[in-house]
Amino acid sequence: MSARPRRDPHAERERATRVGPSGRARRILGGAVPAAPVRPRRNPHVLRMAAVPGPAGRMRLDPHGGELLAHLPSLATPGAEQPIVVERPACLILAVLDLPGGRLEGSDFGLLAAARDLADRLEGAVLALTLHGRPDLSRLGVDRHIALDLPDRWDPIARLAVLRAVLADQAPAHVLFAETPLLGADLARRLAAATGLAAAFAVHRLEPEEVRARGAGLDLVGPPPPIMTLHEVLLADRPEPALREARPVPLAVEPDAGLVEDLGEIPVDLTGAPLAEADLIVSAGDGVTDWPAFHTLAARLNATVGGSRQVCDRGLLPRDRQVGASGTLVAPKAYLAFGISGAPQHLQGIERCQRVVAVNTDLHAKMIERADLAIVADAQAVMPALEALLERRRHG
Amino acid sequence: MAEIVTLLSAGCHPETGRLRPAAGDAAALALGLALRASGHRLIGLHAGPADDALRVYAGFAEFDLVRLNLSAQADALPVILPWLALRRPALVLAGPKAELGAGTGLLPYALAEAMGAACIPEVAGVEELAERVTLVQALPGGRRRRLAAPAPAVLVAAGRLAPPSGWAYARAQRARLETVPATALEPVAATAWRNEPARPLARPVRRIRGGAAARMAAATSFTAGEGQLLVQPAPDEAARAILAYLEGQGLLRS
């Protein structure tokens, strides 16, 4: 008989078999029972659950336990938007805003959009110059802002003096104006004549390498000159509403009175002015029956009279007063429509109006839908009330 | 009585390309003819190679016409300036833009700068001319403003102004022109600008920034008027709302 005990492999396997942590039967070699799983299981959702919003507002993952994201600036104060700062611009683009009547108009937005585009492509900064008032330009793509309060009277010499001071002080690479008569167009030509700098007027394509300026029946093509005015095709644009610094830049200048003396505006009756150039139009449609009240109101507002096709067809207003596709396409600052339902042809005619006020009895009229201030009421009641209110306001 | 010089350039009909009185210069001539009616002397000045460009203006009225003989490409300013310095006119009238060439509208400004005179654009009428000139300026929207400036002044006529009434072919043919020889300066070294034919421009549009999502949103969302709606208000309330709205937009003038 052998001294070596006989092994029973079946019994050995039976003894070595334990129920593992997952409930499955496991055979342990060497006789030691494991206390816990060898490798702890990793929860793959933890990383995603720890994501935090990044500077651009998107959720960011940080595999390094928050180490990377702690250095991002916006995470210090979540929620507060930080303005974009251009600390060392390669060049300055000066945009001279028109601000007709002291408020921002469409041409100013277009001018700032073009200046922003040019500055971005040249890695420069936009410097805005406002001569009458200080509007908030921080969401209009402006990095630096020179605001002055020149007197309201028309004094091109004083404006030119300011501009020359800015040019001497800041040395912008390009000066942009809007091609608007009496405002940007006038000032740009004065600057070009006074400084002798190269200029391009009515630029309709603005690239850092090449600009196209509209001449008389031809295009002038060349590299961007220091002075440029922008054609109206570029002025319908608006800058991106990203928050920028609009850092106020001081300017010390004492413009003296020029040669030209402003003797003030002359009262002009505008009720019969050409519709195409009017900036306040009172328009009548089929809903108007009280014509004396309509004309009294137009005279009181000193607004240009317009009418729908139906009204002109019936001879209630002359044909040159017709607004719409077959009449005049108007672009006033405000358009007051009394009793006009808004035929498609009429709406085409008022497409470029900045503000529309409609008074109509039909709530579902297209004009009510188009209007910025819509009043569902009878025009015959509202017109005399408005006229009386204006009269009271005039006499205090 | 004072002397008035009106600058007349060669006009070009935009459709046919034929020679015509330039619209802006005709407007300036209308201002000049109105002044001539009150006793001032009017001279029409043209710098160019051909009599015909000046002759078309003679069809409006009989007045003195001077042509500075100059090639079409030469710069007019260095030739006009010494001539004006000799005549010393009380007023120089010009149109807003030329109808041929670059058409920048810079010449009146450069002229005024060289003369040390005031340059006033958008002039709709001249009321009085003596030591000072009192004039009416056209503002946007049909409004008018009165200005005064010391006498040698350069006035740029408003573009919308009507030309003088009545044009006669026979009068244009009869007109006698005075031709002054002029020595054109050599043009300075060729500039970086080149001329290309003008193509029709696209409609002014607002560019949509911010990628495809922003463009999609702009194309699919409809924003009509974004304002107030008052349903059956009292007439007084409606009137007050309209008035407040117009006042907020700075549109009340009375």
XYZ file of C-alpha atoms in Angstrom:
650
model
C 0.000 0.000 0.000
C 1.303 3.386 -0.778
C 1.739 6.089 1.920
C 0.485 8.689 -0.392
C -3.164 9.418 0.310
C -5.370 9.031 -2.539
C -6.818 12.251 -3.734
C -10.434 12.655 -4.393
C -10.577 15.348 -7.060
C -14.355 15.578 -6.924
C -14.341 16.220 -3.171
C -11.515 18.754 -3.578
C -13.442 20.679 -6.154
C -16.514 20.539 -3.925
C -14.588 22.018 -0.991
C -12.924 24.722 -3.039
C -16.170 25.916 -4.514
C -17.658 29.022 -2.857
C -20.464 31.276 -3.834
C -18.859 34.452 -5.079
C -20.110 38.024 -4.453
C -22.152 38.011 -7.628
C -23.925 34.787 -6.593
C -22.151 32.565 -9.069
C -20.256 29.467 -7.911
C -16.507 30.026 -8.070
C -13.679 27.601 -7.526
C -10.834 29.056 -5.511
C -7.437 27.634 -6.062
C -5.033 27.585 -3.121
C -7.723 27.354 -0.503
C -7.963 31.125 0.408
C -11.393 32.741 0.264
C -11.339 36.262 -1.228
C -12.723 38.958 1.040
C -13.848 41.329 -1.707
C -13.688 41.674 -5.519
C -10.146 42.250 -6.715
C -10.829 45.401 -8.726
C -13.482 47.866 -7.508
C -16.087 48.488 -10.135
C -16.087 51.976 -11.648
C -19.410 53.859 -12.021
C -19.326 55.315 -15.558
C -22.093 57.833 -14.763
C -20.186 59.662 -12.052
C -18.127 61.720 -14.524
C -21.166 62.812 -16.427
C -23.061 63.669 -13.257
C -20.204 65.945 -12.189
C -20.306 67.989 -15.426
C -20.523 71.770 -14.949
C -21.399 74.559 -17.416
C -18.345 75.964 -19.187
C -17.646 79.509 -20.353
C -19.735 79.124 -23.503
C -22.675 77.744 -21.542
C -22.141 74.146 -22.670
C -21.775 71.309 -20.112
C -18.108 70.397 -19.718
C -16.667 67.082 -18.396
C -13.530 67.175 -16.354
C -11.787 63.770 -16.020
C -9.312 65.318 -13.589
C -11.735 65.827 -10.752
C -12.530 69.511 -11.304
C -8.890 70.492 -11.563
C -9.109 71.876 -15.107
C -12.438 73.632 -14.854
C -11.439 75.492 -11.712
C -9.155 77.675 -13.843
C -11.838 78.801 -16.285
C -12.785 82.427 -15.592
C -16.554 82.199 -15.972
C -16.847 79.435 -13.389
C -15.770 81.794 -10.657
C -19.082 83.698 -10.959
C -21.532 81.438 -12.737
C -24.372 83.360 -14.432
C -22.619 86.737 -14.882
C -21.618 87.254 -18.531
C -18.120 88.561 -18.954
C -17.541 91.125 -21.721
C -15.149 90.296 -24.540
C -12.025 92.397 -24.064
C -9.544 93.215 -26.805
C -6.510 94.339 -24.857
C -3.899 94.745 -27.594
C -5.628 95.287 -30.930
C -3.557 95.130 -34.093
C -5.346 98.256 -35.323
C -8.325 100.468 -34.529
C -11.383 100.792 -36.770
C -13.109 104.102 -36.087
C -16.861 104.080 -36.736
C -18.409 107.561 -36.733
C -22.084 107.106 -35.868
C -24.778 109.325 -37.344
C -27.231 109.310 -34.419
C -29.836 111.444 -36.217
C -31.876 113.169 -33.539
C -29.648 111.701 -30.840
C -30.860 108.108 -31.255
C -29.407 105.016 -32.893
C -30.870 104.390 -36.342
C -30.612 101.547 -38.831
C -27.569 103.036 -40.543
C -25.677 103.102 -37.227
C -26.286 99.399 -36.641
C -25.137 98.565 -40.163
C -22.059 100.725 -39.751
C -21.119 99.025 -36.478
C -21.687 95.567 -37.993
C -19.365 96.362 -40.897
C -16.758 97.855 -38.543
C -16.946 94.758 -36.315
C -16.480 92.440 -39.282
C -13.486 94.392 -40.531
C -11.952 94.597 -37.046
C -12.381 90.844 -36.499
C -10.651 90.061 -39.752
C -7.781 92.451 -39.011
C -7.647 91.368 -35.344
C -8.325 94.953 -34.394
C -10.777 96.755 -32.164
C -13.803 98.906 -32.964
C -13.676 102.470 -31.711
C -17.053 104.199 -31.915
C -17.424 107.981 -31.970
C -20.760 109.510 -31.005
C -20.983 113.284 -31.221
C -24.435 113.816 -29.744
C -25.159 111.759 -26.656
C -23.804 108.551 -25.201
C -25.919 105.513 -26.079
C -25.033 102.080 -24.681
C -22.974 100.348 -27.364
C -21.705 97.361 -25.357
C -23.960 94.895 -27.196
C -23.246 96.415 -30.601
C -19.727 95.090 -31.092
C -17.890 98.153 -29.759
C -14.591 97.833 -27.878
C -13.833 101.519 -27.251
C -16.243 104.436 -27.193
C -15.653 108.164 -27.423
C -18.827 110.030 -26.499
C -19.172 113.776 -26.869
C -22.082 116.148 -26.381
C -21.748 118.733 -29.112
C -24.490 121.349 -29.334
C -27.522 120.347 -31.383
C -27.067 122.953 -34.115
C -25.514 121.930 -37.439
C -21.848 122.803 -37.214
C -19.711 120.744 -39.605
C -16.528 122.603 -38.671
C -16.822 121.605 -35.011
C -17.492 117.998 -35.975
C -14.477 118.018 -38.275
C -12.311 119.442 -35.483
C -13.386 116.606 -33.179
C -12.666 114.045 -35.857
C -9.197 115.429 -36.484
C -8.497 115.319 -32.758
C -9.581 111.657 -32.632
C -7.375 110.858 -35.612
C -4.399 112.537 -33.971
C -5.105 110.892 -30.616
C -5.991 107.317 -31.561
C -4.509 106.922 -35.067
C -7.172 104.509 -36.379
C -6.266 102.428 -39.422
C -9.647 103.013 -41.070
C -12.427 105.518 -40.482
C -15.893 104.302 -41.463
C -18.973 106.452 -42.085
C -22.443 105.702 -43.388
C -23.208 107.290 -46.757
C -26.056 109.382 -45.322
C -26.535 112.918 -46.662
C -25.688 115.738 -44.234
C -24.305 113.215 -41.726
C -21.742 110.547 -42.605
C -21.382 111.428 -46.282
C -20.781 115.107 -45.526
C -18.325 114.539 -42.685
C -16.312 111.915 -44.595
C -15.818 114.265 -47.559
C -14.835 117.115 -45.267
C -12.288 114.879 -43.574
C -10.909 113.646 -46.893
C -10.604 117.215 -48.207
C -9.045 118.539 -44.998
C -6.507 115.761 -44.421
C -5.814 114.721 -48.011
C -6.107 111.060 -46.995
C -7.257 108.539 -49.585
C -10.981 107.863 -49.445
C -13.574 105.572 -50.998
C -17.214 106.636 -51.022
C -20.269 104.370 -51.214
C -18.327 101.188 -50.522
C -20.601 98.194 -51.156
C -18.073 95.431 -50.613
C -15.657 95.649 -47.726
C -12.879 93.089 -47.403
C -9.483 93.531 -45.706
C -7.722 93.041 -49.069
C -10.113 94.794 -51.423
C -12.997 97.234 -51.355
C -15.494 98.064 -54.076
C -16.861 101.576 -54.176
C -19.757 102.578 -56.398
C -18.886 105.414 -58.746
C -20.959 106.896 -61.551
C -21.689 103.808 -63.630
C -18.530 102.014 -62.561
C -16.973 100.337 -59.562
C -13.679 101.528 -58.112
C -11.741 98.536 -56.825
C -8.658 98.748 -54.654
C -7.173 98.170 -51.210
C -9.131 99.661 -48.288
C -8.220 103.352 -47.916
C -8.155 105.164 -44.548
C -11.532 106.862 -45.094
C -14.586 104.953 -46.262
C -18.313 105.555 -46.425
C -20.623 102.571 -46.645
C -23.270 102.117 -49.314
C -26.785 101.386 -48.091
C -26.546 97.700 -49.116
C -24.139 97.208 -46.204
C -26.222 99.207 -43.755
C -29.144 96.791 -43.269
C -26.927 94.513 -41.185
C -26.767 94.414 -37.387
C -23.809 93.422 -35.201
C -23.845 90.250 -33.140
C -25.276 90.970 -29.655
C -22.247 89.593 -27.797
C -21.303 91.661 -24.754
C -18.209 93.761 -25.375
C -16.324 96.212 -23.299
C -17.242 99.561 -24.935
C -14.575 101.131 -22.729
C -15.058 104.915 -22.508
C -12.101 106.766 -24.002
C -11.647 110.386 -22.946
C -11.048 113.057 -25.560
C -10.066 116.611 -24.752
C -11.164 118.919 -27.560
C -12.606 122.425 -27.593
C -14.156 122.910 -31.023
C -14.636 126.558 -31.841
C -17.576 127.871 -33.809
C -17.240 127.486 -37.568
C -18.136 129.722 -40.473
C -21.643 128.407 -40.884
C -24.398 129.731 -38.650
C -27.461 127.562 -38.049
C -30.564 129.769 -37.969
C -32.928 126.951 -37.063
C -35.514 124.849 -38.784
C -38.087 126.515 -40.993
C -41.686 125.405 -40.396
C -42.746 123.597 -43.557
C -46.151 122.093 -44.292
C -45.317 118.448 -44.920
C -48.844 117.131 -45.525
C -48.289 117.234 -49.281
C -44.571 116.328 -49.289
C -43.389 113.486 -51.554
C -44.300 110.184 -49.892
C -40.991 108.514 -50.704
C -38.981 110.867 -48.499
C -41.517 111.421 -45.693
C -40.561 110.265 -42.211
C -44.053 110.394 -40.665
C -47.052 109.284 -42.715
C -50.730 109.314 -41.756
C -52.580 106.995 -44.073
C -56.288 106.427 -44.640
C -58.132 103.378 -45.926
C -61.709 102.378 -46.530
C -62.434 102.547 -42.818
C -62.119 106.344 -42.806
C -65.335 108.265 -43.469
C -64.652 111.433 -41.477
C -62.246 113.079 -43.921
C -62.153 116.530 -42.298
C -61.004 114.901 -39.051
C -58.350 112.939 -40.947
C -56.918 116.011 -42.664
C -57.045 118.063 -39.456
C -55.102 115.353 -37.677
C -52.495 115.172 -40.466
C -52.038 118.935 -40.333
C -51.789 118.881 -36.527
C -49.103 116.159 -36.622
C -47.482 117.797 -39.666
C -47.416 114.332 -41.165
C -47.479 113.428 -44.837
C -50.856 112.189 -46.079
C -51.080 108.775 -47.711
C -53.870 106.427 -48.660
C -54.711 102.922 -49.779
C -55.557 102.030 -53.363
C -59.321 101.919 -52.695
C -59.297 105.470 -51.361
C -57.294 106.793 -54.316
C -59.449 104.860 -56.802
C -62.544 106.583 -55.450
C -60.907 109.946 -55.809
C -60.903 110.723 -52.088
C -57.159 111.364 -52.225
C -55.039 112.221 -55.277
C -53.221 109.379 -57.005
C -49.768 110.547 -55.886
C -50.833 109.823 -52.300
C -51.229 106.082 -52.907
C -49.095 103.802 -50.747
C -48.466 100.263 -51.913
C -47.078 98.117 -54.664
C -48.755 100.147 -57.417
C -48.235 103.466 -55.632
C -45.219 104.566 -53.623
C -43.015 102.257 -51.590
C -42.545 104.269 -48.422
C -39.902 104.071 -45.704
C -40.942 106.468 -42.938
C -39.920 106.230 -39.320
C -43.572 105.833 -38.353
C -46.662 104.955 -40.348
C -50.103 105.640 -38.877
C -52.744 103.562 -40.661
C -56.401 104.480 -40.040
C -59.001 102.046 -41.326
C -56.591 100.039 -43.463
C -57.051 96.273 -43.368
C -53.701 95.530 -45.007
C -53.963 94.066 -48.497
C -50.756 92.258 -49.524
C -49.972 95.025 -52.031
C -50.304 97.640 -49.302
C -48.116 95.655 -46.913
C -45.478 95.472 -49.637
C -45.545 99.240 -49.843
C -44.894 99.636 -46.105
C -42.303 96.860 -45.873
C -39.507 99.286 -45.021
C -41.434 101.290 -42.407
C -39.686 101.257 -39.066
C -42.803 101.596 -36.900
C -46.406 100.919 -37.786
C -49.420 102.076 -35.759
C -52.737 100.659 -36.967
C -56.279 101.590 -35.995
C -58.837 99.200 -37.404
C -62.163 97.694 -36.316
C -61.202 94.165 -37.412
C -59.060 92.291 -34.902
C -58.050 89.747 -37.542
C -56.910 92.250 -40.170
C -53.402 91.730 -41.544
C -52.555 95.316 -40.663
C -53.228 94.646 -36.967
C -50.871 91.671 -37.208
C -48.169 93.802 -38.857
C -48.465 96.764 -36.513
C -46.183 97.528 -33.610
C -49.024 99.346 -31.863
C -52.372 97.888 -32.896
C -55.636 99.420 -31.769
C -58.911 97.661 -32.505
C -61.282 100.623 -32.578
C -63.200 102.860 -34.950
C -60.939 105.373 -36.672
C -63.736 107.983 -36.580
C -63.579 107.971 -32.773
C -59.800 107.821 -32.393
C -58.845 110.554 -34.894
C -60.693 113.431 -33.163
C -59.551 112.184 -29.755
C -55.909 112.209 -30.898
C -56.337 115.622 -32.473
C -57.872 117.009 -29.253
C -55.053 115.481 -27.221
C -52.424 117.088 -29.462
C -54.235 120.414 -29.174
C -54.272 120.173 -25.365
C -50.595 119.221 -25.328
C -49.712 122.187 -27.488
C -51.443 124.656 -25.210
C -49.969 123.065 -22.120
C -23.880 142.868 -57.963
C -21.993 139.759 -57.198
C -20.668 137.117 -59.512
C -21.788 133.506 -59.222
C -20.023 130.561 -60.819
C -21.886 127.324 -61.303
C -19.845 124.212 -62.059
C -21.346 122.198 -64.910
C -20.137 118.690 -65.647
C -20.884 116.338 -68.509
C -24.068 114.409 -67.786
C -24.814 110.882 -68.890
C -28.272 109.368 -69.169
C -28.263 106.254 -66.969
C -30.234 104.123 -69.442
C -29.126 105.279 -72.876
C -25.686 106.625 -71.968
C -26.334 109.750 -74.057
C -25.019 113.175 -73.196
C -27.452 115.253 -71.131
C -27.374 117.990 -68.492
C -26.326 116.229 -65.288
C -29.316 116.186 -62.911
C -27.401 117.521 -59.910
C -25.672 120.256 -61.911
C -28.999 121.259 -63.451
C -30.348 121.645 -59.912
C -27.374 123.859 -59.064
C -28.025 125.837 -62.240
C -31.638 126.338 -61.108
C -30.296 127.948 -57.904
C -27.976 130.123 -59.986
C -30.699 131.208 -62.401
C -32.930 132.182 -59.467
C -30.094 134.417 -58.206
C -29.498 135.837 -61.680
C -33.136 136.918 -61.738
C -32.355 139.145 -58.739
C -29.533 140.871 -60.632
C -26.418 138.818 -59.999
C -24.128 137.671 -62.789
C -24.061 133.942 -63.513
C -21.197 132.110 -65.218
C -21.349 128.443 -66.121
C -17.940 126.752 -65.869
C -17.019 123.424 -67.366
C -13.594 121.757 -67.442
C -13.448 119.186 -70.199
C -12.502 118.376 -73.758
C -15.784 119.040 -75.614
C -18.123 122.013 -76.102
C -21.180 119.744 -76.341
C -21.103 118.812 -72.666
C -21.495 122.496 -71.785
C -23.817 123.369 -74.684
C -26.661 121.206 -73.317
C -26.889 123.499 -70.272
C -27.274 126.534 -72.516
C -30.673 125.151 -73.508
C -32.081 126.167 -70.105
C -31.305 129.903 -70.356
C -28.907 132.394 -71.886
C -25.965 132.973 -69.590
C -22.177 133.175 -69.828
C -20.450 129.864 -70.451
C -16.745 129.194 -70.032
C -14.981 125.961 -70.849
C -11.517 125.192 -69.533
C -9.958 123.019 -72.202
C -8.880 119.880 -70.443
C -8.611 116.211 -71.301
C -11.329 113.949 -69.928
C -8.938 112.053 -67.628
C -7.208 115.087 -66.104
C -8.036 116.277 -62.585
C -10.252 119.371 -62.828
C -9.468 120.872 -59.439
C -5.944 122.267 -60.147
C -7.327 123.983 -63.256
C -10.541 125.367 -61.758
C -8.801 126.796 -58.688
C -6.562 129.412 -60.414
C -9.440 130.436 -62.664
C -11.675 130.991 -59.642
C -8.873 132.840 -57.845
C -8.811 135.334 -60.753
C -12.590 135.823 -60.902
C -13.167 135.813 -57.119
C -16.869 134.862 -57.317
C -19.136 135.414 -54.325
C -20.667 132.003 -54.688
C -19.702 128.708 -56.311
C -22.568 126.321 -57.032
C -22.127 122.619 -57.747
C -24.128 119.453 -58.079
C -23.797 116.655 -55.541
C -22.116 114.056 -57.775
C -20.801 113.708 -61.315
C -22.596 111.326 -63.659
C -19.389 110.113 -65.303
C -16.240 108.738 -63.748
C -15.681 108.187 -60.052
C -18.552 110.447 -58.988
C -17.312 110.817 -55.439
C -18.781 114.255 -54.813
C -15.483 115.330 -53.277
C -14.697 118.242 -55.623
C -16.826 120.952 -53.910
C -15.295 120.060 -50.548
C -11.759 120.108 -51.906
C -12.524 123.401 -53.654
C -13.896 124.978 -50.472
C -10.921 123.716 -48.507
C -8.498 125.285 -50.996
C -10.469 128.547 -51.128
C -10.840 128.717 -47.348
C -14.585 129.015 -47.811
C -17.504 127.199 -46.227
C -18.943 124.227 -48.089
C -22.649 123.616 -47.563
C -24.350 120.516 -48.986
C -28.051 119.839 -49.692
C -28.892 123.441 -50.530
C -32.530 123.872 -51.593
C -32.559 127.631 -52.130
C -30.594 130.839 -51.672
C -32.541 133.594 -49.946
C -30.093 136.459 -49.804
C -26.632 137.128 -51.154
C -24.567 140.062 -49.884
C -21.677 140.042 -47.414
C -23.231 136.890 -46.061
C -25.282 134.329 -47.871
C -28.521 133.126 -46.298
C -29.755 129.834 -47.645
C -32.196 127.012 -47.084
C -30.932 123.487 -46.569
C -33.016 120.397 -47.309
C -33.220 117.929 -44.416
C -34.380 114.316 -44.667
C -38.132 113.890 -44.630
C -38.842 117.085 -46.560
C -37.940 119.448 -43.712
C -35.925 122.626 -44.224
C -33.320 124.559 -42.228
C -31.996 128.086 -42.635
C -28.243 128.686 -42.579
C -25.987 131.686 -42.990
C -22.356 131.717 -44.094
C -19.801 134.392 -45.088
C -19.798 135.278 -48.756
C -17.289 133.294 -50.727
C -19.022 129.960 -50.175
C -19.365 126.704 -52.067
C -22.937 125.458 -52.201
C -23.873 121.947 -53.246
C -27.432 121.690 -54.547
C -29.802 119.111 -53.087
C -30.091 116.136 -55.423
C -33.894 116.106 -55.413
C -34.203 119.705 -56.533
C -36.008 120.271 -59.838
C -33.943 121.414 -62.855
C -34.700 124.833 -64.399
C -37.936 124.740 -66.355
C -37.895 124.977 -70.143
C -35.111 123.589 -72.268
C -34.760 124.772 -75.895
C -32.617 123.037 -78.482
C -32.243 126.184 -80.596
C -31.040 128.167 -77.584
C -28.461 125.481 -76.860
C -27.196 125.569 -80.460
C -27.070 129.382 -80.540
C -25.051 129.681 -77.347
C -21.534 131.077 -77.657
C -18.956 129.477 -75.426
C -15.701 130.975 -74.299
C -12.857 128.470 -74.353
C -9.892 129.019 -72.043
C -6.786 126.970 -72.695
C -5.668 125.141 -69.606
C -2.528 123.244 -68.855
C -3.392 119.988 -67.209
C -0.961 118.661 -64.694
C 0.519 115.263 -65.275
C -1.488 112.759 -63.270
C 0.487 111.452 -60.312
C 1.731 107.870 -60.465
C -1.035 105.408 -61.242
C -3.119 104.841 -58.139
C -3.974 101.449 -56.727
C -7.567 101.873 -57.922
C -8.904 100.205 -61.005
C -12.255 100.702 -62.701
C -14.669 97.875 -63.301
C -18.140 97.996 -64.795
C -20.826 98.468 -62.166
C -23.166 95.536 -61.729
C -26.569 95.781 -60.089
C -26.254 95.472 -56.342
C -28.033 92.900 -54.215
C -30.835 94.007 -51.943
C -29.676 95.203 -48.542
C -30.054 92.228 -46.218
C -29.306 91.518 -42.616
C -26.723 88.751 -42.332
C -27.620 85.947 -39.952
C -24.643 85.170 -37.760
C -24.142 82.159 -35.533
C -24.194 79.213 -37.897
C -26.837 76.943 -39.316
C -28.988 76.831 -36.189
C -29.382 80.609 -36.163
C -30.228 80.649 -39.872
C -32.800 77.909 -39.360
C -34.356 79.780 -36.459
C -34.491 82.989 -38.488
C -36.090 81.213 -41.445
C -38.721 79.342 -39.472
C -39.755 81.859 -36.818
C -42.157 84.558 -37.959
C -42.017 87.873 -36.198
C -44.628 90.328 -37.292
C -45.127 93.475 -35.239
C -43.845 92.900 -31.757
C -45.932 95.373 -29.929
C -48.996 96.266 -28.036
C -52.548 95.333 -28.923
C -55.443 97.325 -27.512
C -58.889 95.859 -28.150
C -61.824 98.281 -28.067
C -60.219 100.910 -25.828
C -61.924 104.205 -25.086
C -60.997 106.739 -27.830
C -59.095 108.807 -25.300
C -57.073 105.852 -24.124
C -56.248 104.896 -27.714
C -55.196 108.449 -28.506
C -52.963 108.560 -25.451
C -51.336 105.261 -26.424
C -50.592 106.566 -29.947
C -49.254 109.833 -28.620
C -47.015 108.129 -26.059
C -45.739 105.813 -28.765
C -44.896 108.632 -31.180
C -43.317 110.656 -28.395
C -41.187 107.670 -27.387
C -39.927 107.425 -30.938
C -39.172 111.153 -31.048
C -41.559 111.783 -33.901
C -43.696 114.609 -32.550
C -42.684 117.884 -34.145
C -45.444 120.249 -33.099
